[in-house]
CSV table of C-alpha atoms in Angstrom, one decimal:
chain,number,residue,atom,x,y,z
A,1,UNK,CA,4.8,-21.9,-18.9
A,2,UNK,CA,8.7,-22.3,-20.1
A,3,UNK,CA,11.0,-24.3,-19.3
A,4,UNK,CA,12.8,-22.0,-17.0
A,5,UNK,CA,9.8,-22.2,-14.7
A,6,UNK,CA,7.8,-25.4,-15.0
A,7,UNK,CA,4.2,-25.9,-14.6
A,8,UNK,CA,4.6,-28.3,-11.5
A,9,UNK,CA,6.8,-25.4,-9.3
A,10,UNK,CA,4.0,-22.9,-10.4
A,11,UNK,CA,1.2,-25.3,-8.7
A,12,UNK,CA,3.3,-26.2,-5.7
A,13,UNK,CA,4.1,-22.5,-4.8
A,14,UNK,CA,0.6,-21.4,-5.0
A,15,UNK,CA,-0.2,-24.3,-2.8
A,16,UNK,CA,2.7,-23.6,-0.8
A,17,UNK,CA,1.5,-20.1,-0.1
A,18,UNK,CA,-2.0,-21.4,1.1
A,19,UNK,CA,0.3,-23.7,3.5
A,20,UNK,CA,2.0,-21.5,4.9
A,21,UNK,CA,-0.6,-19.0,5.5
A,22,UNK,CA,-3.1,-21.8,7.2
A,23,UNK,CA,-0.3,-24.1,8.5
A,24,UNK,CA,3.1,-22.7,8.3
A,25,UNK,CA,2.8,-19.5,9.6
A,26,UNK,CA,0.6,-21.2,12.8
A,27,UNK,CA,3.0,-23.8,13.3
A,28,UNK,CA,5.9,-21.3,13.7
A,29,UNK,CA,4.1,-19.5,16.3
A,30,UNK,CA,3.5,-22.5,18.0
A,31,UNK,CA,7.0,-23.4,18.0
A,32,UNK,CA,8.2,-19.7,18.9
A,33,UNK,CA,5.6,-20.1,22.1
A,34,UNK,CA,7.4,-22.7,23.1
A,35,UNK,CA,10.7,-20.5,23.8
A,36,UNK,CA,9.2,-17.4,24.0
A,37,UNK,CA,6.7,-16.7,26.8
A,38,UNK,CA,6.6,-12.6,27.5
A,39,UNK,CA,4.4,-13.2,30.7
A,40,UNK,CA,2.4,-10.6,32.6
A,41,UNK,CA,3.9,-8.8,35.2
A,42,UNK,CA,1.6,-6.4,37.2
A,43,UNK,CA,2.7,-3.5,39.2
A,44,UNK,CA,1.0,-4.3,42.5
A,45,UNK,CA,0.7,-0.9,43.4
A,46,UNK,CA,-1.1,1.1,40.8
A,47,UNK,CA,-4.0,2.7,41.6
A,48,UNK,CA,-7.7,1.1,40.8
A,49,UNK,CA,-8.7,3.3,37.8
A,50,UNK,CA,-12.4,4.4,36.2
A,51,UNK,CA,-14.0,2.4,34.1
A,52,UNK,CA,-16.4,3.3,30.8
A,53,UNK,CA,-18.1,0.7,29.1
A,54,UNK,CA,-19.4,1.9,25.7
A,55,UNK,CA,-22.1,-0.1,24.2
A,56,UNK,CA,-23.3,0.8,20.7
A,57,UNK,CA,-26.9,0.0,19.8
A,58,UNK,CA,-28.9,0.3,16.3
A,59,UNK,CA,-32.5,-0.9,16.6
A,60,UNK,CA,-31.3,-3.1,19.6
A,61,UNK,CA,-34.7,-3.9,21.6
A,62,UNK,CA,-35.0,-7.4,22.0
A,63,UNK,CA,-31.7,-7.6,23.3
A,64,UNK,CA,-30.6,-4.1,24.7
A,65,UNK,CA,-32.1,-4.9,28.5
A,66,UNK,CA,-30.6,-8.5,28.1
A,67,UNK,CA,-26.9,-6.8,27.7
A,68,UNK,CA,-27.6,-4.0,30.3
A,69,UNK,CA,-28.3,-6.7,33.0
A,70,UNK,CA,-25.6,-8.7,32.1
A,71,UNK,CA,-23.1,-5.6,31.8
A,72,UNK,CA,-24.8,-4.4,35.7
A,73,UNK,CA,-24.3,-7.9,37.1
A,74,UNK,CA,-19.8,-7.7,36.4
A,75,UNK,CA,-18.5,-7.5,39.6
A,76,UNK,CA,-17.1,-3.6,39.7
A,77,UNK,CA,-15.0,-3.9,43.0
A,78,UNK,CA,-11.8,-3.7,41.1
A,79,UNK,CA,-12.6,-0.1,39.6
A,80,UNK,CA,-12.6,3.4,40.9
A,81,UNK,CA,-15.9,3.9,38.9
A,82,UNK,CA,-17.8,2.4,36.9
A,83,UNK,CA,-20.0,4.2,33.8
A,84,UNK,CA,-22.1,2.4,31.4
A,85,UNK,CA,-22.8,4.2,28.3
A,86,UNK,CA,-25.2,3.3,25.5
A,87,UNK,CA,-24.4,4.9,22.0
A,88,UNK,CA,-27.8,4.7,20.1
A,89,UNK,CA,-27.1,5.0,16.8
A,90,UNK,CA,-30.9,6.6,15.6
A,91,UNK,CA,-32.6,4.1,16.7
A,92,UNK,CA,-35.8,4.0,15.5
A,93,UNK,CA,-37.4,0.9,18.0
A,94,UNK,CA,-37.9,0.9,21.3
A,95,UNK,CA,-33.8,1.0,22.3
A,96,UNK,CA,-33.5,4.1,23.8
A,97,UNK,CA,-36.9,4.0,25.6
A,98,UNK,CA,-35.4,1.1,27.6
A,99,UNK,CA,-32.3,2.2,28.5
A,100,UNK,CA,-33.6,5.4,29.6
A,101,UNK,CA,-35.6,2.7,32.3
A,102,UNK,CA,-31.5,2.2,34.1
A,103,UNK,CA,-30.4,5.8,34.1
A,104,UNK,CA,-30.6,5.7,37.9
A,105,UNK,CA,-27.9,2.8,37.5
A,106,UNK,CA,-25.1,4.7,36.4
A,107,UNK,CA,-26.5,3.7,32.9
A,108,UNK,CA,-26.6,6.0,30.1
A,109,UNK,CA,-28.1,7.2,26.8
A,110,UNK,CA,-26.3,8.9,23.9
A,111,UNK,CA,-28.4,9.1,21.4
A,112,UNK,CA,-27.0,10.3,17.6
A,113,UNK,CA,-30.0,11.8,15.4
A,114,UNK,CA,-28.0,11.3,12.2
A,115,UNK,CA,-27.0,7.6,11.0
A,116,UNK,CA,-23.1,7.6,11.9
A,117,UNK,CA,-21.9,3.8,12.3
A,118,UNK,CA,-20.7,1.6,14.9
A,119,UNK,CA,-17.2,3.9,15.0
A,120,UNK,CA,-18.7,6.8,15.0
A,121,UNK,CA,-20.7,6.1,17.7
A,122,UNK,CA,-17.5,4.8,19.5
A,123,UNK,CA,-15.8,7.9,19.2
A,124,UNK,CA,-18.6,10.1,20.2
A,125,UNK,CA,-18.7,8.5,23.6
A,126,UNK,CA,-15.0,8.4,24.1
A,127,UNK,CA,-15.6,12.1,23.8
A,128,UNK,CA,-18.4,12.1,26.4
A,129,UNK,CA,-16.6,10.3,29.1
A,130,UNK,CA,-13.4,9.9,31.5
A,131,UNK,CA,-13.0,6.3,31.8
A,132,UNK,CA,-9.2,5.5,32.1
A,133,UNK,CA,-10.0,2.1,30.6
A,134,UNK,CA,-12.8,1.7,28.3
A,135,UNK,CA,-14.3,-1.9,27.6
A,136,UNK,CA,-16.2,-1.8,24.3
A,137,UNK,CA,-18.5,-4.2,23.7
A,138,UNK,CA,-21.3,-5.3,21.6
A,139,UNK,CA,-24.8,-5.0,22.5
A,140,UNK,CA,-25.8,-8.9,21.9
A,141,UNK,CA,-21.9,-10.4,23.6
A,142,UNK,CA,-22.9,-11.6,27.0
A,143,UNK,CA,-19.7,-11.0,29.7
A,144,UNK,CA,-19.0,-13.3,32.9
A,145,UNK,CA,-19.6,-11.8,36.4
A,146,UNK,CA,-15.6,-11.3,36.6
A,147,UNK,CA,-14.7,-10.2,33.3
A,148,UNK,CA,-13.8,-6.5,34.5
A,149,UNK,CA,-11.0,-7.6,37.3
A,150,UNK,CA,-9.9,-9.9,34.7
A,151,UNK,CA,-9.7,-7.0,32.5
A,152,UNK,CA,-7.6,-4.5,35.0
A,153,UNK,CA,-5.9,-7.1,36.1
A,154,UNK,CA,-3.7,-7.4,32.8
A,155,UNK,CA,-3.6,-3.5,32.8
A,156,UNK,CA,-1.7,-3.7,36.1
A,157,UNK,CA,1.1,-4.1,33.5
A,158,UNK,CA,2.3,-0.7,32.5
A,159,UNK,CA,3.5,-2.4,29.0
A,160,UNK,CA,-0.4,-3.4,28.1
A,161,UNK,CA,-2.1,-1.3,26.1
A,162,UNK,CA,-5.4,-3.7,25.0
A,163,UNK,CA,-6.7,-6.6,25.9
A,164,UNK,CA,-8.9,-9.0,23.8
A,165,UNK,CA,-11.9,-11.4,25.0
A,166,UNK,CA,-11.5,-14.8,23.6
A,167,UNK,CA,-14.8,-16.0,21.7
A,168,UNK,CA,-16.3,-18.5,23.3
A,169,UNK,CA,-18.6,-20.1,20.3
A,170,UNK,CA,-21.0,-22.4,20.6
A,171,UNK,CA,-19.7,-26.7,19.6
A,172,UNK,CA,-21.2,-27.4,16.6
A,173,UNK,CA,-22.7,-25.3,13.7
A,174,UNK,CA,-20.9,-24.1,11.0
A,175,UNK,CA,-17.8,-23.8,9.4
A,176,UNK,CA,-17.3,-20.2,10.8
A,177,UNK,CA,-17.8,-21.8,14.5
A,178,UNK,CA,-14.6,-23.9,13.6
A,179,UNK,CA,-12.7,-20.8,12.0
A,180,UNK,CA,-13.2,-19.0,15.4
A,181,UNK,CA,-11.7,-21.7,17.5
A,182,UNK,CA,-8.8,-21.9,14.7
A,183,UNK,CA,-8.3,-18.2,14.9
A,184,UNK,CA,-8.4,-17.8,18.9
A,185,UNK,CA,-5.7,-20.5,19.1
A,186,UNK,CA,-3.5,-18.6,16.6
A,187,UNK,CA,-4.4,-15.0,19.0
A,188,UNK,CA,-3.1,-16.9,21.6
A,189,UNK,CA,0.2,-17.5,20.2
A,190,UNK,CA,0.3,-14.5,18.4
A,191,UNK,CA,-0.2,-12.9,22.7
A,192,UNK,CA,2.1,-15.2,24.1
A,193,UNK,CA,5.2,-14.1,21.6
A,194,UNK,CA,4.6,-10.5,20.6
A,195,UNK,CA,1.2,-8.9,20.2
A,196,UNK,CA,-2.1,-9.6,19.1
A,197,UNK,CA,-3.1,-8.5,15.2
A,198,UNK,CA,-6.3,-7.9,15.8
A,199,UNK,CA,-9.0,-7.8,18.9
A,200,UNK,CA,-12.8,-9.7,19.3
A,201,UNK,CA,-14.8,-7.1,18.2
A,202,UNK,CA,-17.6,-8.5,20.6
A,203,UNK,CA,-15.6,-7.3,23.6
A,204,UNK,CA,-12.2,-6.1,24.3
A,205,UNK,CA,-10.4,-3.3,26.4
A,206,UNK,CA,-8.0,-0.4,26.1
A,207,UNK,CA,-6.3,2.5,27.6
A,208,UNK,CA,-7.7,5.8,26.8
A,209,UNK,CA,-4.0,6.9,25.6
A,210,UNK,CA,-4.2,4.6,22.4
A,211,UNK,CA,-7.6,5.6,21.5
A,212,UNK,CA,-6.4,8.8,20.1
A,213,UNK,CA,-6.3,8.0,16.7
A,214,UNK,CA,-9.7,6.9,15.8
A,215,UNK,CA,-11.4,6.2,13.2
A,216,UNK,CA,-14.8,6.1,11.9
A,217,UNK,CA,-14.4,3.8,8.8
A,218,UNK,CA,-12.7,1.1,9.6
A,219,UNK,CA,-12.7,-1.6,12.2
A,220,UNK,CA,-12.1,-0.3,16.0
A,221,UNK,CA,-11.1,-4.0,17.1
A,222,UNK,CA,-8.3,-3.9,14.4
A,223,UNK,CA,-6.8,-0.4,15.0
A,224,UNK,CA,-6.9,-0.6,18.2
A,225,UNK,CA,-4.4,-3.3,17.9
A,226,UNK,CA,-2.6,-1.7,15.6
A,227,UNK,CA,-2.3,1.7,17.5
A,228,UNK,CA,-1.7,0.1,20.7
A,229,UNK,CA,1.7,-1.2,18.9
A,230,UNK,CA,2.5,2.2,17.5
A,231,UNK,CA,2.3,3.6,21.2
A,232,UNK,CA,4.6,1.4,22.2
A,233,UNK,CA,1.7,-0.8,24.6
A,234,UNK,CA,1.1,-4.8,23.4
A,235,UNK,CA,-2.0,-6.3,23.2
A,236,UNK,CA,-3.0,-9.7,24.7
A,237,UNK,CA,-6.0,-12.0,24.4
A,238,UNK,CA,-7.5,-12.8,28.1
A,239,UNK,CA,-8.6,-16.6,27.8
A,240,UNK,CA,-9.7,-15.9,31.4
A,241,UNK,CA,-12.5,-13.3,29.8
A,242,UNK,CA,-15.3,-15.9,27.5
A,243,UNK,CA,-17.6,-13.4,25.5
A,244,UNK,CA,-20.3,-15.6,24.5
A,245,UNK,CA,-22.4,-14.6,21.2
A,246,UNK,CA,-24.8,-15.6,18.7
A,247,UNK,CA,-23.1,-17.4,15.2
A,248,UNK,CA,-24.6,-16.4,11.9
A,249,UNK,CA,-26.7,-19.6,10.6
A,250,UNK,CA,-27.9,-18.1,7.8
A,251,UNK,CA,-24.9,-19.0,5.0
A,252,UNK,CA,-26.1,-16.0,2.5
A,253,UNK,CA,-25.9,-13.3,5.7
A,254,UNK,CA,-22.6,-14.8,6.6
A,255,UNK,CA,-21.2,-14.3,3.4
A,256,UNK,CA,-22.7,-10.5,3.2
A,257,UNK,CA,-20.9,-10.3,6.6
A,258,UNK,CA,-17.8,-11.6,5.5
A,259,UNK,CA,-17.3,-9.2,2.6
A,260,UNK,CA,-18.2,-6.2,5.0
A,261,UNK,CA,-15.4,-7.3,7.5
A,262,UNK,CA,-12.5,-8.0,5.0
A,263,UNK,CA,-13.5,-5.1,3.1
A,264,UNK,CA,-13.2,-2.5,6.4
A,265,UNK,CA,-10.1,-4.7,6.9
A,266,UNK,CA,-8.2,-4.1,3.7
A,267,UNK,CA,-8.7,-0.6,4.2
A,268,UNK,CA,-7.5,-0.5,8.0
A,269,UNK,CA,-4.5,-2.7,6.5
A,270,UNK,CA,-3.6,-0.1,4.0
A,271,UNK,CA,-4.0,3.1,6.3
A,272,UNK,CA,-1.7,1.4,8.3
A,273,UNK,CA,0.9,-0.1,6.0
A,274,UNK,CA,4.0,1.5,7.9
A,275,UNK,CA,3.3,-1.5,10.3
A,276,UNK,CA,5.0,-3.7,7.9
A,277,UNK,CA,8.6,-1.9,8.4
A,278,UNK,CA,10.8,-4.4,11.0
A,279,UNK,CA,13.2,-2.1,11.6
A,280,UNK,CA,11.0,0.1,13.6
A,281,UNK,CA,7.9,-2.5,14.5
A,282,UNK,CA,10.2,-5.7,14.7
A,283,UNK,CA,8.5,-8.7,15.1
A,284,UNK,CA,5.1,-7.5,14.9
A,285,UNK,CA,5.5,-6.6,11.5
A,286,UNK,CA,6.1,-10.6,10.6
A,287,UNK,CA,2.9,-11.0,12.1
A,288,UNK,CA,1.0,-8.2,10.2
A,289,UNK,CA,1.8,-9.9,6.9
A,290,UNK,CA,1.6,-13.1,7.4
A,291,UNK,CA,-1.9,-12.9,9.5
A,292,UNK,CA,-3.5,-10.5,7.4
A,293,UNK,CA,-2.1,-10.0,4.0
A,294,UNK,CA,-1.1,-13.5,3.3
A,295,UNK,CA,-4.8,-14.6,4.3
A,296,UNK,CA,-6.4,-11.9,1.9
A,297,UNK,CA,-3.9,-13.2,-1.0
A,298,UNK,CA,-4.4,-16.7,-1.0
A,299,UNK,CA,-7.9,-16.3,-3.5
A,300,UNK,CA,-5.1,-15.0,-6.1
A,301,UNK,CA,-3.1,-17.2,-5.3
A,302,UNK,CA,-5.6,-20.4,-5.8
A,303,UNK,CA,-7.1,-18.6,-8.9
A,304,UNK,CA,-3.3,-18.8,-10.8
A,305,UNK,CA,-2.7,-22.4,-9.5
A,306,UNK,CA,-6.5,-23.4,-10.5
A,307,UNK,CA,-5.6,-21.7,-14.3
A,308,UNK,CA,-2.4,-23.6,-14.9
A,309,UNK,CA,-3.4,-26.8,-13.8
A,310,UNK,CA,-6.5,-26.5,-16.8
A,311,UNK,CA,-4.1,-25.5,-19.6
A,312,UNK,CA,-1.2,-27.7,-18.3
A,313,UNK,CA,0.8,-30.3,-20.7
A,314,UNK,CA,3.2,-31.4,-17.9
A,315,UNK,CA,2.8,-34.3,-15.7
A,316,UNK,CA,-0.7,-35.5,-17.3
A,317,UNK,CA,-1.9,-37.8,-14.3
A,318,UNK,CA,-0.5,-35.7,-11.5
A,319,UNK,CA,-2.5,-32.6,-12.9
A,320,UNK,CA,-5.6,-34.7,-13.5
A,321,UNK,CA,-5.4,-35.9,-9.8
A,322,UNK,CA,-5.2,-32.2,-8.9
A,323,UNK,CA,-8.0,-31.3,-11.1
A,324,UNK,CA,-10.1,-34.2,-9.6
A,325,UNK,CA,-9.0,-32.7,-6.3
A,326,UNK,CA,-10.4,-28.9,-7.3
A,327,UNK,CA,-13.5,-30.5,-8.4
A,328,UNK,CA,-14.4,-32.6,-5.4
A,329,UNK,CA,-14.1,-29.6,-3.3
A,330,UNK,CA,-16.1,-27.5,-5.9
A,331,UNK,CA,-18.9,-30.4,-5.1
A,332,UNK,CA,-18.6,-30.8,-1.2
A,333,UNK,CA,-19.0,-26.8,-0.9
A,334,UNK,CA,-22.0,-27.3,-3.9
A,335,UNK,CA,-23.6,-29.4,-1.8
A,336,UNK,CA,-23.2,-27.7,1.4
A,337,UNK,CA,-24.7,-24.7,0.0
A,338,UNK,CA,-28.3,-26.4,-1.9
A,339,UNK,CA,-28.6,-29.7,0.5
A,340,UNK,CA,-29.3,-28.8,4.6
A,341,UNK,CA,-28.5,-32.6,5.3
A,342,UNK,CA,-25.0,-32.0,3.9
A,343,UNK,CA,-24.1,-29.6,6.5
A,344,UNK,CA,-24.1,-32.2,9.1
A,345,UNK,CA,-20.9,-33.4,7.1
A,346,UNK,CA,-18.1,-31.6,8.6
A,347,UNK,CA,-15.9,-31.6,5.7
A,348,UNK,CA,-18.9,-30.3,3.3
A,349,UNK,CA,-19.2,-27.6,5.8
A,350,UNK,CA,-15.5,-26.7,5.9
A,351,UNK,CA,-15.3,-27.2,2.0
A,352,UNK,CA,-18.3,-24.1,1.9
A,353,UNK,CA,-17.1,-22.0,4.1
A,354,UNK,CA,-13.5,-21.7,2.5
A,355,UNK,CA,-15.1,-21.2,-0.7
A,356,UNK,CA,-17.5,-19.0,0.6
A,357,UNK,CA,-14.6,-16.8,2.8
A,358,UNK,CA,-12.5,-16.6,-0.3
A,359,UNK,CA,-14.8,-15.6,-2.9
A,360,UNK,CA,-15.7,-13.1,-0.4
A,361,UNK,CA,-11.8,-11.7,0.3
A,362,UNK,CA,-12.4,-10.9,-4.2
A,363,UNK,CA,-15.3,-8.8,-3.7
A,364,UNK,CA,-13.9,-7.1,-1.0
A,365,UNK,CA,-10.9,-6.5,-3.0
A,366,UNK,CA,-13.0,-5.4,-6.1
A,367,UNK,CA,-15.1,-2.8,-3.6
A,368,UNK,CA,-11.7,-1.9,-2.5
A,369,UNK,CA,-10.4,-1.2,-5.7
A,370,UNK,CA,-14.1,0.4,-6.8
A,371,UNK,CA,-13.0,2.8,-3.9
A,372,UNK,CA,-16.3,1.4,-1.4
A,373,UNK,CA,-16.1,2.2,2.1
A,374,UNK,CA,-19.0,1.1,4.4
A,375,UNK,CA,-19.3,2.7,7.4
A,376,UNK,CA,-23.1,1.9,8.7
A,377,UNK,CA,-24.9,-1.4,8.4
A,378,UNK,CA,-27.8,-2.9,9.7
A,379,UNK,CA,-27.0,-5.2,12.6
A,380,UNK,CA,-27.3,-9.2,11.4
A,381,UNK,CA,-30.1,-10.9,12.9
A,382,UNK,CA,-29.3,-14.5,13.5
């Protein structure tokens, strides 16, 4: 590079970047927590409203009577009514036969005959039903007995619009177990201060007035979030509501899930770019940047620093160290990925799954580019 912009300040801005968006951006929250607390405050005398949970299912047998138990055993004293709906989306096991076993339990089936998707399947029960708040959740997330007053107890707030489970993974396994705990911690600062960027998809709840606008190709626990904010409504995660579910073992699935999700993200991102103006979203849109489009630049953003450090002529033994630096976390993910006994290493694990996540944000954004949408998959099977 010239002299007017060296080599070395190239390097140290991508790395900066990368910083900020893992470190930086976290750290600030944290400190802004600190001063700024916007706390709950519940209006005592609002009336218990009706409740709809909306479960969809594709090919869900082994676990569909498992969820309907669990969703039957939440303590409904706190709600007008309750209605459980199944969404099965053309199911073609033995999902709907079961559910049709609880029908006498307030539980019940909507089948679609066409292949429509997760969203779709959302919408067409929002459609179907009168709930004031609606709890979506997935078919294999398993709820505490209390989860529902938990959930209308936040909506006593007339200023809350959504509220967010907090995944409660499993100690141990992989790299994307110690993302999720990373990425809860950041929600809850992100609640605490202004308003949560994006929902668990495993469970979460909303008023029926910000589910509107939706949308059938891209992520309902994102624009949620994001519509909930245009309304005027914040979102918050509940740590007082654990949704418990199964982590994906199996590193090639995880990766195939990964592209999926940042690819259905990038497209919610961009359908809602307006977000991004302060003067009419304020804070929030800080935190729509830096969350989500900082963490889908930072491949780039490694990619250029990676490049100048090989064709380099300043600063010899500094840009050898880096290089050595590039290629002993090239290895650690290597042998992550071939050798099962590495994966007990904890810094092999976390070396594979950032390689993994970010080589997956590129193919998302070459699908993106490609103009691929994908709005029906097969459930992953852990």
């Amino acid at each position: 590079m010239n002299a007017m912009f060296p080599d070395n300040i190239f390097v140290t801005s991508c790395l900066g970047f990368v910083a900020y968006t893992y470190v930086g951006y976290p750290l600030l929250m944290l400190v802004l927590s600190l001063v700024i607390r916007r706390k709950v405050k519940p209006d005592e005398n609002c009336e218990r409203p009706s409740v709809t949970f909306i479960i969809p299912a594709r090919n869900s047998e082994h676990f569909i009577r498992e969820k309907i138990v669990n969703t039957l055993a939440i303590n409904q004293q706190d709600a007008r009514s309750v209605e459980i709906v199944i969404v099965s989306d053309e199911s073609t096991d033995g999902t709907d036969d079961i559910v049709r076993e609880y029908q006498n339990m307030d539980v019940r089936l909507i089948r679609l005959e066409d292949r429509a998707g997760k969203e779709s399947g959302q919408q067409v029960a929002i459609e179907n039903t009168d709930g004031e708040i609606i709890v979506f959740t997935d078919v294999r997330a398993q709820l505490e007995p209390e989860s529902l007053s938990n959930f209308l107890a936040y909506f006593k707030d007339p200023k809350i619009g959504a509220v967010s489970s907090i995944d409660a993974i499993p100690e141990g396994l992989s790299g994307e177990a110690l993302y999720v705990r990373y990425e809860m911690w950041l929600r809850a600062l992100e609640s605490r201060v202004c308003s949560l960027v994006g929902l668990s998809g495993s469970c979460f709840a909303a008023r029926r007035s910000v589910c509107d606008n939706w949308h059938e190709d891209i992520p309902s626990d994102f624009f949620t979030a994001l519509n909930t904010v245009r309304a005027g409504y914040r979102s918050v995660l509940a740590r007082d509501i654990p949704c418990t579910y199964g982590v994906q073992k199996d590193t090639s699935k995880e990766y195939s899930r990964k592209v999926r999700t940042v690819l259905r993200g990038l497209t919610c991102f961009f359908s809602y770019w307006t977000l991004l103006v302060p003067l009419k979203y304020g804070f929030f849109s800080f935190q729509f940047f830096s969350h989500k489009l900082c963490r889908w630049l930072i491949p780039f953003f490694l990619i250029a620093g990676v490049a100048v450090l090989l064709v380099s002529t300043e600063s010899v033994m500094t840009f050898s160290l880096g290089l050595v630096g590039v290629y002993l976390f090239l290895l650690a993910a290597g042998f992550a990925w071939y050798l099962p006994a590495a994966h007990e290493n904890i810094l092999c694990r976390v070396a594979l799954f950032f390689a993994l996540s970010n080589v997956a944000i590129v193919h998302a954004w070459i699908d993106l580019v490609r103009g691929k949408r994908m709005v029906t998959w097969e459930p992953t099977k852990a």
